[in-house]
mmCIF file of N, CA and C in Angstrom:
data_model
loop_
_atom_site.group_PDB
_atom_site.id
_atom_site.type_symbol
_atom_site.label_atom_id
_atom_site.label_comp_id
_atom_site.label_asym_id
_atom_site.label_seq_id
_atom_site.Cartn_x
_atom_site.Cartn_y
_atom_site.Cartn_z
ATOM 1 N N MET A 1 34.422 -2.280 -35.842
ATOM 2 C CA MET A 1 33.095 -2.164 -35.243
ATOM 3 C C MET A 1 32.117 -3.006 -36.052
ATOM 4 N N LYS A 2 31.310 -3.756 -35.392
ATOM 5 C CA LYS A 2 30.328 -4.597 -36.070
ATOM 6 C C LYS A 2 29.190 -3.748 -36.619
ATOM 7 N N ASN A 3 28.819 -3.998 -37.866
ATOM 8 C CA ASN A 3 27.654 -3.293 -38.392
ATOM 9 C C ASN A 3 26.536 -4.256 -38.762
ATOM 10 N N GLY A 4 26.662 -5.512 -38.340
ATOM 11 C CA GLY A 4 25.610 -6.471 -38.607
ATOM 12 C C GLY A 4 25.726 -7.690 -37.714
ATOM 13 N N ALA A 5 24.605 -8.385 -37.564
ATOM 14 C CA ALA A 5 24.581 -9.575 -36.717
ATOM 15 C C ALA A 5 23.370 -10.422 -37.084
ATOM 16 N N THR A 6 23.385 -11.672 -36.631
ATOM 17 C CA THR A 6 22.234 -12.553 -36.806
ATOM 18 C C THR A 6 21.836 -13.118 -35.453
ATOM 19 N N MET A 7 20.565 -13.510 -35.357
ATOM 20 C CA MET A 7 20.047 -14.068 -34.117
ATOM 21 C C MET A 7 19.048 -15.173 -34.454
ATOM 22 N N PRO A 8 19.195 -16.345 -33.830
ATOM 23 C CA PRO A 8 18.211 -17.409 -34.063
ATOM 24 C C PRO A 8 16.932 -17.159 -33.264
ATOM 25 N N VAL A 9 15.810 -17.566 -33.833
ATOM 26 C CA VAL A 9 14.503 -17.457 -33.178
ATOM 27 C C VAL A 9 13.733 -18.742 -33.463
ATOM 28 N N ARG A 10 13.081 -19.276 -32.455
ATOM 29 C CA ARG A 10 12.172 -20.417 -32.631
ATOM 30 C C ARG A 10 10.757 -19.868 -32.536
ATOM 31 N N VAL A 11 9.869 -20.344 -33.398
ATOM 32 C CA VAL A 11 8.470 -19.905 -33.366
ATOM 33 C C VAL A 11 7.706 -20.764 -32.365
ATOM 34 N N TYR A 12 7.129 -20.093 -31.368
ATOM 35 C CA TYR A 12 6.330 -20.757 -30.350
ATOM 36 C C TYR A 12 4.844 -20.494 -30.596
ATOM 37 N N MET A 13 4.007 -21.246 -29.922
ATOM 38 C CA MET A 13 2.558 -21.097 -30.054
ATOM 39 C C MET A 13 2.133 -19.641 -29.840
ATOM 40 N N GLU A 14 2.714 -18.981 -28.849
ATOM 41 C CA GLU A 14 2.346 -17.593 -28.537
ATOM 42 C C GLU A 14 2.637 -16.620 -29.676
ATOM 43 N N ASP A 15 3.500 -17.025 -30.623
ATOM 44 C CA ASP A 15 3.850 -16.169 -31.763
ATOM 45 C C ASP A 15 2.876 -16.294 -32.922
ATOM 46 N N THR A 16 1.974 -17.271 -32.842
ATOM 47 C CA THR A 16 1.138 -17.592 -34.000
ATOM 48 C C THR A 16 -0.322 -17.197 -33.803
ATOM 49 N N ASP A 17 -1.025 -17.187 -34.932
ATOM 50 C CA ASP A 17 -2.474 -16.968 -34.894
ATOM 51 C C ASP A 17 -3.157 -18.332 -34.772
ATOM 52 N N ALA A 18 -4.458 -18.361 -34.891
ATOM 53 C CA ALA A 18 -5.218 -19.605 -34.735
ATOM 54 C C ALA A 18 -4.861 -20.651 -35.782
ATOM 55 N N GLY A 19 -4.274 -20.222 -36.901
ATOM 56 C CA GLY A 19 -3.894 -21.152 -37.957
ATOM 57 C C GLY A 19 -2.463 -21.642 -37.872
ATOM 58 N N GLY A 20 -1.750 -21.253 -36.813
ATOM 59 C CA GLY A 20 -0.370 -21.713 -36.655
ATOM 60 C C GLY A 20 0.643 -20.919 -37.465
ATOM 61 N N ILE A 21 0.230 -19.756 -37.985
ATOM 62 C CA ILE A 21 1.112 -18.886 -38.769
ATOM 63 C C ILE A 21 1.528 -17.709 -37.890
ATOM 64 N N VAL A 22 2.798 -17.301 -37.995
ATOM 65 C CA VAL A 22 3.280 -16.184 -37.186
ATOM 66 C C VAL A 22 2.436 -14.946 -37.478
ATOM 67 N N TYR A 23 1.903 -14.357 -36.411
ATOM 68 C CA TYR A 23 1.111 -13.136 -36.501
ATOM 69 C C TYR A 23 2.037 -12.004 -36.958
ATOM 70 N N TYR A 24 1.588 -11.178 -37.894
ATOM 71 C CA TYR A 24 2.454 -10.223 -38.583
ATOM 72 C C TYR A 24 3.281 -9.328 -37.650
ATOM 73 N N VAL A 25 2.711 -8.862 -36.561
ATOM 74 C CA VAL A 25 3.437 -7.942 -35.688
ATOM 75 C C VAL A 25 4.587 -8.634 -34.953
ATOM 76 N N ASN A 26 4.536 -9.942 -34.834
ATOM 77 C CA ASN A 26 5.596 -10.652 -34.129
ATOM 78 C C ASN A 26 6.918 -10.640 -34.888
ATOM 79 N N TYR A 27 6.876 -10.484 -36.210
ATOM 80 C CA TYR A 27 8.122 -10.310 -36.960
ATOM 81 C C TYR A 27 8.841 -9.050 -36.472
ATOM 82 N N LEU A 28 8.068 -8.000 -36.186
ATOM 83 C CA LEU A 28 8.653 -6.754 -35.690
ATOM 84 C C LEU A 28 9.249 -6.945 -34.305
ATOM 85 N N LYS A 29 8.623 -7.785 -33.487
ATOM 86 C CA LYS A 29 9.184 -8.106 -32.175
ATOM 87 C C LYS A 29 10.494 -8.867 -32.318
ATOM 88 N N PHE A 30 10.531 -9.819 -33.255
ATOM 89 C CA PHE A 30 11.772 -10.559 -33.502
ATOM 90 C C PHE A 30 12.884 -9.584 -33.910
ATOM 91 N N MET A 31 12.544 -8.618 -34.776
ATOM 92 C CA MET A 31 13.533 -7.644 -35.245
ATOM 93 C C MET A 31 14.002 -6.733 -34.118
ATOM 94 N N GLU A 32 13.086 -6.328 -33.253
ATOM 95 C CA GLU A 32 13.449 -5.491 -32.103
ATOM 96 C C GLU A 32 14.443 -6.231 -31.212
ATOM 97 N N ARG A 33 14.180 -7.493 -30.946
ATOM 98 C CA ARG A 33 15.093 -8.289 -30.121
ATOM 99 C C ARG A 33 16.464 -8.404 -30.794
ATOM 100 N N ALA A 34 16.458 -8.597 -32.099
ATOM 101 C CA ALA A 34 17.723 -8.728 -32.829
ATOM 102 C C ALA A 34 18.530 -7.428 -32.774
ATOM 103 N N ARG A 35 17.865 -6.272 -32.885
ATOM 104 C CA ARG A 35 18.580 -4.993 -32.759
ATOM 105 C C ARG A 35 19.134 -4.833 -31.343
ATOM 106 N N SER A 36 18.360 -5.243 -30.339
ATOM 107 C CA SER A 36 18.832 -5.158 -28.953
ATOM 108 C C SER A 36 20.045 -6.059 -28.737
ATOM 109 N N GLU A 37 20.023 -7.243 -29.303
ATOM 110 C CA GLU A 37 21.170 -8.154 -29.187
ATOM 111 C C GLU A 37 22.373 -7.611 -29.948
ATOM 112 N N TRP A 38 22.135 -6.971 -31.086
ATOM 113 C CA TRP A 38 23.209 -6.319 -31.841
ATOM 114 C C TRP A 38 23.882 -5.259 -30.977
ATOM 115 N N LEU A 39 23.071 -4.465 -30.258
ATOM 116 C CA LEU A 39 23.633 -3.464 -29.345
ATOM 117 C C LEU A 39 24.555 -4.124 -28.322
ATOM 118 N N ARG A 40 24.148 -5.286 -27.819
ATOM 119 C CA ARG A 40 24.965 -5.998 -26.826
ATOM 120 C C ARG A 40 26.333 -6.376 -27.396
ATOM 121 N N THR A 41 26.387 -6.690 -28.695
ATOM 122 C CA THR A 41 27.682 -7.022 -29.299
ATOM 123 C C THR A 41 28.615 -5.817 -29.294
ATOM 124 N N LEU A 42 28.039 -4.618 -29.153
ATOM 125 C CA LEU A 42 28.827 -3.388 -29.086
ATOM 126 C C LEU A 42 29.117 -2.978 -27.644
ATOM 127 N N GLY A 43 28.658 -3.806 -26.685
ATOM 128 C CA GLY A 43 28.865 -3.503 -25.278
ATOM 129 C C GLY A 43 27.838 -2.536 -24.713
ATOM 130 N N LEU A 44 26.704 -2.401 -25.398
ATOM 131 C CA LEU A 44 25.635 -1.502 -24.954
ATOM 132 C C LEU A 44 24.359 -2.294 -24.702
ATOM 133 N N ASN A 45 23.460 -1.702 -23.928
ATOM 134 C CA ASN A 45 22.115 -2.265 -23.803
ATOM 135 C C ASN A 45 21.152 -1.110 -23.574
ATOM 136 N N GLN A 46 19.869 -1.389 -23.738
ATOM 137 C CA GLN A 46 18.854 -0.342 -23.641
ATOM 138 C C GLN A 46 18.879 0.343 -22.271
ATOM 139 N N GLN A 47 19.068 -0.418 -21.199
ATOM 140 C CA GLN A 47 19.051 0.168 -19.861
ATOM 141 C C GLN A 47 20.219 1.116 -19.645
ATOM 142 N N SER A 48 21.414 0.725 -20.092
ATOM 143 C CA SER A 48 22.574 1.613 -19.908
ATOM 144 C C SER A 48 22.412 2.887 -20.728
ATOM 145 N N LEU A 49 21.819 2.775 -21.910
ATOM 146 C CA LEU A 49 21.554 3.974 -22.708
ATOM 147 C C LEU A 49 20.560 4.891 -21.990
ATOM 148 N N LEU A 50 19.480 4.301 -21.453
ATOM 149 C CA LEU A 50 18.500 5.098 -20.707
ATOM 150 C C LEU A 50 19.130 5.752 -19.486
ATOM 151 N N ASP A 51 19.999 5.013 -18.801
ATOM 152 C CA ASP A 51 20.685 5.557 -17.625
ATOM 153 C C ASP A 51 21.537 6.772 -18.000
ATOM 154 N N ASP A 52 22.036 6.770 -19.251
ATOM 155 C CA ASP A 52 22.838 7.899 -19.747
ATOM 156 C C ASP A 52 21.973 8.973 -20.411
ATOM 157 N N GLY A 53 20.640 8.833 -20.334
ATOM 158 C CA GLY A 53 19.744 9.834 -20.897
ATOM 159 C C GLY A 53 19.491 9.694 -22.383
ATOM 160 N N THR A 54 19.764 8.513 -22.935
ATOM 161 C CA THR A 54 19.575 8.268 -24.366
ATOM 162 C C THR A 54 18.487 7.241 -24.576
ATOM 163 N N GLN A 55 17.549 7.551 -25.466
ATOM 164 C CA GLN A 55 16.489 6.608 -25.794
ATOM 165 C C GLN A 55 16.461 6.400 -27.300
ATOM 166 N N LEU A 56 16.340 5.150 -27.711
ATOM 167 C CA LEU A 56 16.243 4.810 -29.126
ATOM 168 C C LEU A 56 14.805 4.450 -29.442
ATOM 169 N N VAL A 57 14.246 5.062 -30.475
ATOM 170 C CA VAL A 57 12.853 4.822 -30.843
ATOM 171 C C VAL A 57 12.750 4.571 -32.348
ATOM 172 N N VAL A 58 11.756 3.791 -32.730
ATOM 173 C CA VAL A 58 11.493 3.580 -34.154
ATOM 174 C C VAL A 58 10.874 4.853 -34.708
ATOM 175 N N TYR A 59 11.506 5.405 -35.726
ATOM 176 C CA TYR A 59 11.056 6.640 -36.367
ATOM 177 C C TYR A 59 10.239 6.335 -37.621
ATOM 178 N N ARG A 60 10.699 5.333 -38.380
ATOM 179 C CA ARG A 60 10.028 4.962 -39.625
ATOM 180 C C ARG A 60 10.281 3.481 -39.883
ATOM 181 N N LEU A 61 9.285 2.834 -40.487
ATOM 182 C CA LEU A 61 9.380 1.400 -40.732
ATOM 183 C C LEU A 61 8.668 1.054 -42.034
ATOM 184 N N ALA A 62 9.319 0.263 -42.863
ATOM 185 C CA ALA A 62 8.682 -0.284 -44.063
ATOM 186 C C ALA A 62 8.955 -1.784 -44.053
ATOM 187 N N CYS A 63 7.895 -2.575 -44.163
ATOM 188 C CA CYS A 63 8.028 -4.024 -44.017
ATOM 189 C C CYS A 63 7.333 -4.736 -45.170
ATOM 190 N N HIS A 64 7.984 -5.785 -45.674
ATOM 191 C CA HIS A 64 7.398 -6.595 -46.738
ATOM 192 C C HIS A 64 7.380 -8.052 -46.281
ATOM 193 N N TYR A 65 6.202 -8.631 -46.295
ATOM 194 C CA TYR A 65 6.031 -10.026 -45.896
ATOM 195 C C TYR A 65 5.945 -10.883 -47.155
ATOM 196 N N SER A 66 6.876 -11.816 -47.310
ATOM 197 C CA SER A 66 6.928 -12.651 -48.510
ATOM 198 C C SER A 66 6.244 -13.997 -48.337
ATOM 199 N N LYS A 67 6.594 -14.679 -47.248
ATOM 200 C CA LYS A 67 6.064 -16.016 -46.981
ATOM 201 C C LYS A 67 5.852 -16.166 -45.482
ATOM 202 N N PRO A 68 4.927 -17.024 -45.083
ATOM 203 C CA PRO A 68 4.666 -17.160 -43.643
ATOM 204 C C PRO A 68 5.655 -18.085 -42.924
ATOM 205 N N ALA A 69 5.941 -17.726 -41.686
ATOM 206 C CA ALA A 69 6.630 -18.647 -40.777
ATOM 207 C C ALA A 69 5.547 -19.373 -39.996
ATOM 208 N N ARG A 70 5.852 -20.585 -39.569
ATOM 209 C CA ARG A 70 4.862 -21.415 -38.891
ATOM 210 C C ARG A 70 5.378 -21.918 -37.548
ATOM 211 N N LEU A 71 4.451 -22.420 -36.773
ATOM 212 C CA LEU A 71 4.753 -22.993 -35.474
ATOM 213 C C LEU A 71 5.938 -23.949 -35.564
ATOM 214 N N ASP A 72 6.885 -23.803 -34.632
ATOM 215 C CA ASP A 72 8.090 -24.632 -34.497
ATOM 216 C C ASP A 72 9.180 -24.350 -35.526
ATOM 217 N N ASP A 73 8.963 -23.407 -36.448
ATOM 218 C CA ASP A 73 10.026 -23.060 -37.397
ATOM 219 C C ASP A 73 11.232 -22.510 -36.650
ATOM 220 N N SER A 74 12.397 -22.792 -37.195
ATOM 221 C CA SER A 74 13.643 -22.211 -36.712
ATOM 222 C C SER A 74 14.010 -21.098 -37.687
ATOM 223 N N LEU A 75 14.098 -19.872 -37.193
ATOM 224 C CA LEU A 75 14.328 -18.706 -38.032
ATOM 225 C C LEU A 75 15.660 -18.049 -37.699
ATOM 226 N N ILE A 76 16.149 -17.266 -38.642
ATOM 227 C CA ILE A 76 17.315 -16.418 -38.426
ATOM 228 C C ILE A 76 16.897 -14.987 -38.730
ATOM 229 N N VAL A 77 17.151 -14.092 -37.773
ATOM 230 C CA VAL A 77 16.856 -12.678 -37.956
ATOM 231 C C VAL A 77 18.191 -11.955 -38.137
ATOM 232 N N SER A 78 18.353 -11.291 -39.275
ATOM 233 C CA SER A 78 19.589 -10.548 -39.527
ATOM 234 C C SER A 78 19.354 -9.058 -39.333
ATOM 235 N N THR A 79 20.381 -8.398 -38.865
ATOM 236 C CA THR A 79 20.349 -6.966 -38.605
ATOM 237 C C THR A 79 21.600 -6.361 -39.226
ATOM 238 N N ASN A 80 21.422 -5.459 -40.179
ATOM 239 C CA ASN A 80 22.550 -4.793 -40.821
ATOM 240 C C ASN A 80 22.327 -3.295 -40.840
ATOM 241 N N VAL A 81 23.362 -2.548 -40.500
ATOM 242 C CA VAL A 81 23.286 -1.098 -40.539
ATOM 243 C C VAL A 81 23.422 -0.659 -41.992
ATOM 244 N N GLU A 82 22.435 0.084 -42.458
ATOM 245 C CA GLU A 82 22.441 0.573 -43.832
ATOM 246 C C GLU A 82 23.044 1.978 -43.904
ATOM 247 N N SER A 83 22.692 2.840 -42.934
ATOM 248 C CA SER A 83 23.253 4.192 -42.911
ATOM 249 C C SER A 83 23.154 4.767 -41.502
ATOM 250 N N VAL A 84 24.050 5.726 -41.230
ATOM 251 C CA VAL A 84 24.075 6.404 -39.934
ATOM 252 C C VAL A 84 24.127 7.902 -40.182
ATOM 253 N N GLY A 85 23.145 8.603 -39.621
ATOM 254 C CA GLY A 85 23.142 10.058 -39.670
ATOM 255 C C GLY A 85 23.469 10.610 -38.290
ATOM 256 N N ARG A 86 23.335 11.904 -38.111
ATOM 257 C CA ARG A 86 23.646 12.535 -36.823
ATOM 258 C C ARG A 86 22.772 11.987 -35.699
ATOM 259 N N CYS A 87 21.465 11.817 -35.977
ATOM 260 C CA CYS A 87 20.509 11.383 -34.950
ATOM 261 C C CYS A 87 19.689 10.162 -35.356
ATOM 262 N N ARG A 88 19.891 9.653 -36.568
ATOM 263 C CA ARG A 88 19.115 8.501 -37.042
ATOM 264 C C ARG A 88 20.028 7.434 -37.623
ATOM 265 N N MET A 89 19.558 6.203 -37.514
ATOM 266 C CA MET A 89 20.277 5.060 -38.076
ATOM 267 C C MET A 89 19.262 4.190 -38.794
ATOM 268 N N THR A 90 19.613 3.740 -39.983
ATOM 269 C CA THR A 90 18.715 2.896 -40.761
ATOM 270 C C THR A 90 19.273 1.476 -40.816
ATOM 271 N N PHE A 91 18.404 0.525 -40.507
ATOM 272 C CA PHE A 91 18.759 -0.887 -40.520
ATOM 273 C C PHE A 91 18.004 -1.604 -41.621
ATOM 274 N N LEU A 92 18.630 -2.586 -42.232
ATOM 275 C CA LEU A 92 17.957 -3.541 -43.086
ATOM 276 C C LEU A 92 17.893 -4.822 -42.280
ATOM 277 N N GLN A 93 16.673 -5.300 -42.035
ATOM 278 C CA GLN A 93 16.501 -6.524 -41.256
ATOM 279 C C GLN A 93 15.721 -7.545 -42.066
ATOM 280 N N GLN A 94 16.104 -8.802 -41.918
ATOM 281 C CA GLN A 94 15.445 -9.892 -42.629
ATOM 282 C C GLN A 94 15.175 -11.048 -41.681
ATOM 283 N N VAL A 95 14.075 -11.738 -41.943
ATOM 284 C CA VAL A 95 13.750 -12.967 -41.234
ATOM 285 C C VAL A 95 13.749 -14.078 -42.274
ATOM 286 N N GLN A 96 14.562 -15.098 -42.022
ATOM 287 C CA GLN A 96 14.679 -16.205 -42.967
ATOM 288 C C GLN A 96 14.464 -17.541 -42.275
ATOM 289 N N ARG A 97 13.967 -18.478 -43.057
ATOM 290 C CA ARG A 97 13.893 -19.883 -42.648
ATOM 291 C C ARG A 97 14.811 -20.596 -43.617
ATOM 292 N N ASP A 98 15.877 -21.188 -43.092
ATOM 293 C CA ASP A 98 16.947 -21.727 -43.940
ATOM 294 C C ASP A 98 17.427 -20.574 -44.828
ATOM 295 N N GLU A 99 17.406 -20.718 -46.128
ATOM 296 C CA GLU A 99 17.836 -19.642 -47.029
ATOM 297 C C GLU A 99 16.648 -18.875 -47.612
ATOM 298 N N GLU A 100 15.448 -19.188 -47.143
ATOM 299 C CA GLU A 100 14.223 -18.610 -47.699
ATOM 300 C C GLU A 100 13.841 -17.316 -46.972
ATOM 301 N N LEU A 101 13.735 -16.219 -47.715
ATOM 302 C CA LEU A 101 13.352 -14.934 -47.136
ATOM 303 C C LEU A 101 11.854 -14.921 -46.851
ATOM 304 N N LEU A 102 11.501 -14.653 -45.592
ATOM 305 C CA LEU A 102 10.098 -14.593 -45.196
ATOM 306 C C LEU A 102 9.612 -13.159 -45.031
ATOM 307 N N CYS A 103 10.489 -12.311 -44.513
ATOM 308 C CA CYS A 103 10.092 -10.944 -44.195
ATOM 309 C C CYS A 103 11.333 -10.055 -44.253
ATOM 310 N N ALA A 104 11.176 -8.855 -44.813
ATOM 311 C CA ALA A 104 12.273 -7.888 -44.854
ATOM 312 C C ALA A 104 11.733 -6.525 -44.448
ATOM 313 N N ALA A 105 12.547 -5.776 -43.720
ATOM 314 C CA ALA A 105 12.114 -4.454 -43.271
ATOM 315 C C ALA A 105 13.278 -3.478 -43.282
ATOM 316 N N THR A 106 12.949 -2.247 -43.575
ATOM 317 C CA THR A 106 13.868 -1.140 -43.386
ATOM 318 C C THR A 106 13.355 -0.400 -42.155
ATOM 319 N N VAL A 107 14.202 -0.312 -41.141
ATOM 320 C CA VAL A 107 13.798 0.279 -39.860
ATOM 321 C C VAL A 107 14.716 1.464 -39.573
ATOM 322 N N GLU A 108 14.111 2.628 -39.426
ATOM 323 C CA GLU A 108 14.875 3.829 -39.097
ATOM 324 C C GLU A 108 14.691 4.126 -37.611
ATOM 325 N N ILE A 109 15.805 4.195 -36.901
ATOM 326 C CA ILE A 109 15.809 4.428 -35.461
ATOM 327 C C ILE A 109 16.309 5.847 -35.203
ATOM 328 N N ALA A 110 15.620 6.560 -34.315
ATOM 329 C CA ALA A 110 16.042 7.899 -33.921
ATOM 330 C C ALA A 110 16.645 7.842 -32.527
ATOM 331 N N CYS A 111 17.657 8.649 -32.315
ATOM 332 C CA CYS A 111 18.303 8.784 -31.016
ATOM 333 C C CYS A 111 17.744 10.042 -30.352
ATOM 334 N N LEU A 112 17.166 9.883 -29.159
ATOM 335 C CA LEU A 112 16.540 10.995 -28.453
ATOM 336 C C LEU A 112 17.150 11.211 -27.083
ATOM 337 N N CYS A 113 17.066 12.436 -26.613
ATOM 338 C CA CYS A 113 17.336 12.736 -25.212
ATOM 339 C C CYS A 113 16.139 12.186 -24.439
ATOM 340 N N ALA A 114 16.380 11.270 -23.541
ATOM 341 C CA ALA A 114 15.293 10.593 -22.833
ATOM 342 C C ALA A 114 14.462 11.553 -21.983
ATOM 343 N N HIS A 115 15.039 12.639 -21.536
ATOM 344 C CA HIS A 115 14.326 13.571 -20.661
ATOM 345 C C HIS A 115 13.504 14.591 -21.449
ATOM 346 N N LYS A 116 14.057 15.080 -22.548
ATOM 347 C CA LYS A 116 13.381 16.109 -23.339
ATOM 348 C C LYS A 116 12.608 15.538 -24.532
ATOM 349 N N MET A 117 12.877 14.261 -24.856
ATOM 350 C CA MET A 117 12.271 13.614 -26.024
ATOM 351 C C MET A 117 12.540 14.418 -27.298
ATOM 352 N N ARG A 118 13.772 14.901 -27.401
ATOM 353 C CA ARG A 118 14.229 15.660 -28.563
ATOM 354 C C ARG A 118 15.412 14.914 -29.177
ATOM 355 N N PRO A 119 15.627 15.068 -30.493
ATOM 356 C CA PRO A 119 16.770 14.398 -31.132
ATOM 357 C C PRO A 119 18.090 14.789 -30.481
ATOM 358 N N LYS A 120 18.976 13.811 -30.417
ATOM 359 C CA LYS A 120 20.333 14.062 -29.929
ATOM 360 C C LYS A 120 21.301 13.200 -30.725
ATOM 361 N N ALA A 121 22.554 13.593 -30.733
ATOM 362 C CA ALA A 121 23.581 12.857 -31.474
ATOM 363 C C ALA A 121 23.808 11.481 -30.848
ATOM 364 N N TRP A 122 24.230 10.556 -31.684
ATOM 365 C CA TRP A 122 24.528 9.200 -31.229
ATOM 366 C C TRP A 122 25.654 9.184 -30.212
ATOM 367 N N PRO A 123 25.608 8.233 -29.271
ATOM 368 C CA PRO A 123 26.785 8.019 -28.405
ATOM 369 C C PRO A 123 27.981 7.614 -29.273
ATOM 370 N N LYS A 124 29.184 7.858 -28.783
ATOM 371 C CA LYS A 124 30.408 7.592 -29.562
ATOM 372 C C LYS A 124 30.453 6.188 -30.152
ATOM 373 N N THR A 125 30.069 5.200 -29.366
ATOM 374 C CA THR A 125 30.128 3.806 -29.826
ATOM 375 C C THR A 125 29.307 3.597 -31.084
ATOM 376 N N LEU A 126 28.134 4.209 -31.154
ATOM 377 C CA LEU A 126 27.266 4.046 -32.317
ATOM 378 C C LEU A 126 27.628 5.004 -33.437
ATOM 379 N N LYS A 127 28.107 6.185 -33.106
ATOM 380 C CA LYS A 127 28.495 7.165 -34.116
ATOM 381 C C LYS A 127 29.634 6.625 -34.982
ATOM 382 N N ALA A 128 30.505 5.803 -34.376
ATOM 383 C CA ALA A 128 31.652 5.247 -35.089
ATOM 384 C C ALA A 128 31.236 4.347 -36.242
ATOM 385 N N LEU A 129 29.990 3.900 -36.255
ATOM 386 C CA LEU A 129 29.522 3.039 -37.349
ATOM 387 C C LEU A 129 29.355 3.823 -38.649
ATOM 388 N N GLY A 130 29.194 5.135 -38.557
ATOM 389 C CA GLY A 130 28.973 5.979 -39.722
ATOM 390 C C GLY A 130 30.216 6.295 -40.389
#
């Protein structure tokens, strides 16, 4: 079972502020996309999880910005599973330009029953990562 993946990202004008630097919240969007693509490598996607009554939500996030990304930069977003609990999973995610670390985050995701919005155990495919 895969517990990590990488995804390329190009910085477009819409990702930047007036100075051509990636706006801070867009790093979180890049990371969200990378986690969604990681799910696809496991044969899952957000819609199929919702159809099965499972919703994944960000429970806790800690982010450190080291250096700015700029317009037209080619970035790599990495997603690695750090730990898996009964209802939560912690990821270490990084955004790099070449080998240079720009941003790192620890993202804790909670698994919820989509109808009751209460914690529920991971689906088998994700539970196997623990």
